[in-house]
Amino acid sequence: MKPILALIDILIFAFIASIHFYWAFGGRRWSKLAVPTSSGSQQKPLFTPGPLSTMAVGIGLLCFAWILTLKVGFINSSLLSDSTITFISIGIAIIFFLRAIGEFNYVGFFKKIKQTEFGQMDTRYYSPLCLLISFIILVINYY
């Protein structure tokens, strides 16, 4: 069961990382749906991520996938102990759980700004996906 759940999260991380790499190298598809926007008629992005920060997010997501491959034993590492891998994977679960809850204005289940395109996508897809990722990692660690 653990390897299957880990594979689900690993594939999710790899897919989301590939989208970030696509954006970092100049792709524009779906990019307007990935950044929170202000409410109102203009719906301007709250920030504009650059190629380096987008690449860093993609690399971070691949690192998360790598930690999960170590956690379930798909590959072995002499660099990190089992307890360190467990600690890091729980940290990843906490990060995604906090992302699902949100910062209460633009992101997460309890956000105030829900009527923007990003807000609707966040409610339907992004926050539930973050909660699923978090749940799977916790099951992998404690089941």
Short mmCIF file of C-alpha atoms in Angstrom, two decimals:
data_model
loop_
_atom_site.label_atom_id
_atom_site.label_comp_id
_atom_site.label_asym_id
_atom_site.label_seq_id
_atom_site.Cartn_x
_atom_site.Cartn_y
_atom_site.Cartn_z
CA MET A 1 0.00 0.00 0.00
CA LYS A 2 2.79 2.45 0.90
CA PRO A 3 4.57 2.11 -2.45
CA ILE A 4 1.35 2.77 -4.38
CA LEU A 5 0.50 5.84 -2.29
CA ALA A 6 4.06 7.11 -2.58
CA LEU A 7 3.97 6.60 -6.34
CA ILE A 8 0.79 8.71 -6.53
CA ASP A 9 2.47 11.59 -4.70
CA ILE A 10 5.70 11.18 -6.67
CA LEU A 11 3.80 11.39 -9.95
CA ILE A 12 1.86 14.43 -8.73
CA PHE A 13 5.10 16.16 -7.74
CA ALA A 14 6.75 15.27 -11.06
CA PHE A 15 3.76 16.54 -13.05
CA ILE A 16 3.54 19.83 -11.15
CA ALA A 17 7.33 20.25 -11.40
CA SER A 18 7.16 19.74 -15.18
CA ILE A 19 4.54 22.51 -15.42
CA HIS A 20 6.83 24.82 -13.45
CA PHE A 21 9.76 24.01 -15.75
CA TYR A 22 7.53 24.72 -18.75
CA TRP A 23 6.70 28.14 -17.28
CA ALA A 24 10.33 28.82 -16.35
CA PHE A 25 11.38 28.26 -19.96
CA GLY A 26 8.79 30.67 -21.31
CA GLY A 27 5.56 28.69 -21.55
CA ARG A 28 2.41 30.65 -20.80
CA ARG A 29 -0.45 28.13 -20.84
CA TRP A 30 -2.29 27.99 -17.48
CA SER A 31 0.05 30.58 -15.95
CA LYS A 32 -2.79 33.05 -15.32
CA LEU A 33 -4.59 30.40 -13.27
CA ALA A 34 -1.58 29.71 -11.05
CA VAL A 35 -1.10 33.08 -9.35
CA PRO A 36 -3.60 34.66 -6.94
CA THR A 37 -5.27 37.77 -8.31
CA SER A 38 -6.86 40.75 -6.68
CA SER A 39 -10.63 40.96 -6.62
CA GLY A 40 -12.43 43.51 -8.73
CA SER A 41 -12.88 44.04 -12.42
CA GLN A 42 -9.15 44.03 -13.31
CA GLN A 43 -8.10 40.89 -11.36
CA LYS A 44 -4.40 41.80 -11.44
CA PRO A 45 -1.88 39.18 -10.26
CA LEU A 46 -0.63 39.79 -6.72
CA PHE A 47 2.90 38.97 -7.87
CA THR A 48 4.69 37.96 -11.06
CA PRO A 49 7.06 35.04 -10.54
CA GLY A 50 10.23 35.14 -12.59
CA PRO A 51 11.93 32.25 -14.35
CA LEU A 52 14.41 31.61 -11.53
CA SER A 53 11.79 31.45 -8.78
CA THR A 54 9.58 29.27 -10.97
CA MET A 55 12.53 26.96 -11.64
CA ALA A 56 13.30 26.85 -7.91
CA VAL A 57 9.73 25.71 -7.18
CA GLY A 58 10.05 22.99 -9.83
CA ILE A 59 13.34 21.78 -8.36
CA GLY A 60 11.82 21.85 -4.87
CA LEU A 61 8.92 19.69 -6.04
CA LEU A 62 11.37 17.19 -7.54
CA CYS A 63 13.25 17.14 -4.23
CA PHE A 64 9.96 16.33 -2.48
CA ALA A 65 9.46 13.44 -4.91
CA TRP A 66 13.01 12.26 -4.24
CA ILE A 67 12.41 12.28 -0.46
CA LEU A 68 9.34 10.09 -0.95
CA THR A 69 11.31 7.64 -3.11
CA LEU A 70 13.77 7.37 -0.24
CA LYS A 71 10.99 7.06 2.35
CA VAL A 72 9.39 4.00 0.78
CA GLY A 73 12.66 2.44 -0.34
CA PHE A 74 12.42 2.80 -4.12
CA ILE A 75 16.03 3.98 -3.91
CA ASN A 76 18.50 3.93 -1.06
CA SER A 77 20.65 6.78 0.15
CA SER A 78 23.66 6.83 2.38
CA LEU A 79 23.35 10.63 2.61
CA LEU A 80 20.26 10.73 4.83
CA SER A 81 19.25 8.54 7.77
CA ASP A 82 15.77 7.05 8.02
CA SER A 83 14.85 9.42 10.83
CA THR A 84 15.98 12.43 8.78
CA ILE A 85 13.91 11.25 5.81
CA THR A 86 10.90 10.80 8.09
CA PHE A 87 11.40 14.25 9.58
CA ILE A 88 11.66 15.88 6.14
CA SER A 89 8.65 14.02 4.76
CA ILE A 90 6.51 15.08 7.73
CA GLY A 91 7.70 18.64 7.10
CA ILE A 92 6.53 18.34 3.48
CA ALA A 93 3.14 17.10 4.69
CA ILE A 94 2.87 20.09 7.04
CA ILE A 95 3.77 22.51 4.22
CA PHE A 96 1.02 21.13 1.99
CA PHE A 97 -1.49 20.98 4.84
CA LEU A 98 -0.83 24.65 5.64
CA ARG A 99 -1.15 25.50 1.94
CA ALA A 100 -4.55 23.75 1.88
CA ILE A 101 -5.75 25.72 4.89
CA GLY A 102 -4.36 28.90 3.37
CA GLU A 103 -3.51 32.40 4.44
CA PHE A 104 -7.20 33.38 4.67
CA ASN A 105 -7.29 36.03 1.93
CA TYR A 106 -6.39 34.51 -1.43
CA VAL A 107 -5.28 30.90 -0.88
CA GLY A 108 -6.73 27.82 0.82
CA PHE A 109 -10.08 26.47 1.92
CA PHE A 110 -10.79 29.40 4.23
CA LYS A 111 -9.92 32.22 1.80
CA LYS A 112 -12.06 35.36 1.59
CA ILE A 113 -11.48 36.12 -2.11
CA LYS A 114 -13.24 33.25 -3.90
CA GLN A 115 -14.77 34.87 -6.98
CA THR A 116 -11.57 35.26 -9.05
CA GLU A 117 -10.47 32.65 -11.61
CA PHE A 118 -7.61 31.65 -9.33
CA GLY A 119 -9.95 31.49 -6.33
CA GLN A 120 -12.27 29.12 -8.13
CA MET A 121 -9.39 26.91 -9.30
CA ASP A 122 -7.93 26.93 -5.81
CA THR A 123 -11.24 25.83 -4.29
CA ARG A 124 -11.82 23.08 -6.88
CA TYR A 125 -8.33 21.74 -7.48
CA TYR A 126 -5.31 23.27 -5.75
CA SER A 127 -6.37 23.15 -2.09
CA PRO A 128 -7.90 19.64 -2.29
CA LEU A 129 -4.76 18.40 -4.07
CA CYS A 130 -2.56 19.88 -1.33
CA LEU A 131 -4.70 18.18 1.30
CA LEU A 132 -4.46 14.86 -0.57
CA ILE A 133 -0.68 15.14 -0.84
CA SER A 134 -0.43 15.87 2.87
CA PHE A 135 -2.74 13.01 3.81
CA ILE A 136 -0.84 10.50 1.65
CA ILE A 137 2.50 11.49 3.17
CA LEU A 138 1.11 11.12 6.70
CA VAL A 139 -0.32 7.68 5.83
CA ILE A 140 3.05 6.64 4.42
CA ASN A 141 4.75 7.73 7.65
CA TYR A 142 2.29 6.34 10.17
CA TYR A 143 0.60 3.34 8.57
#
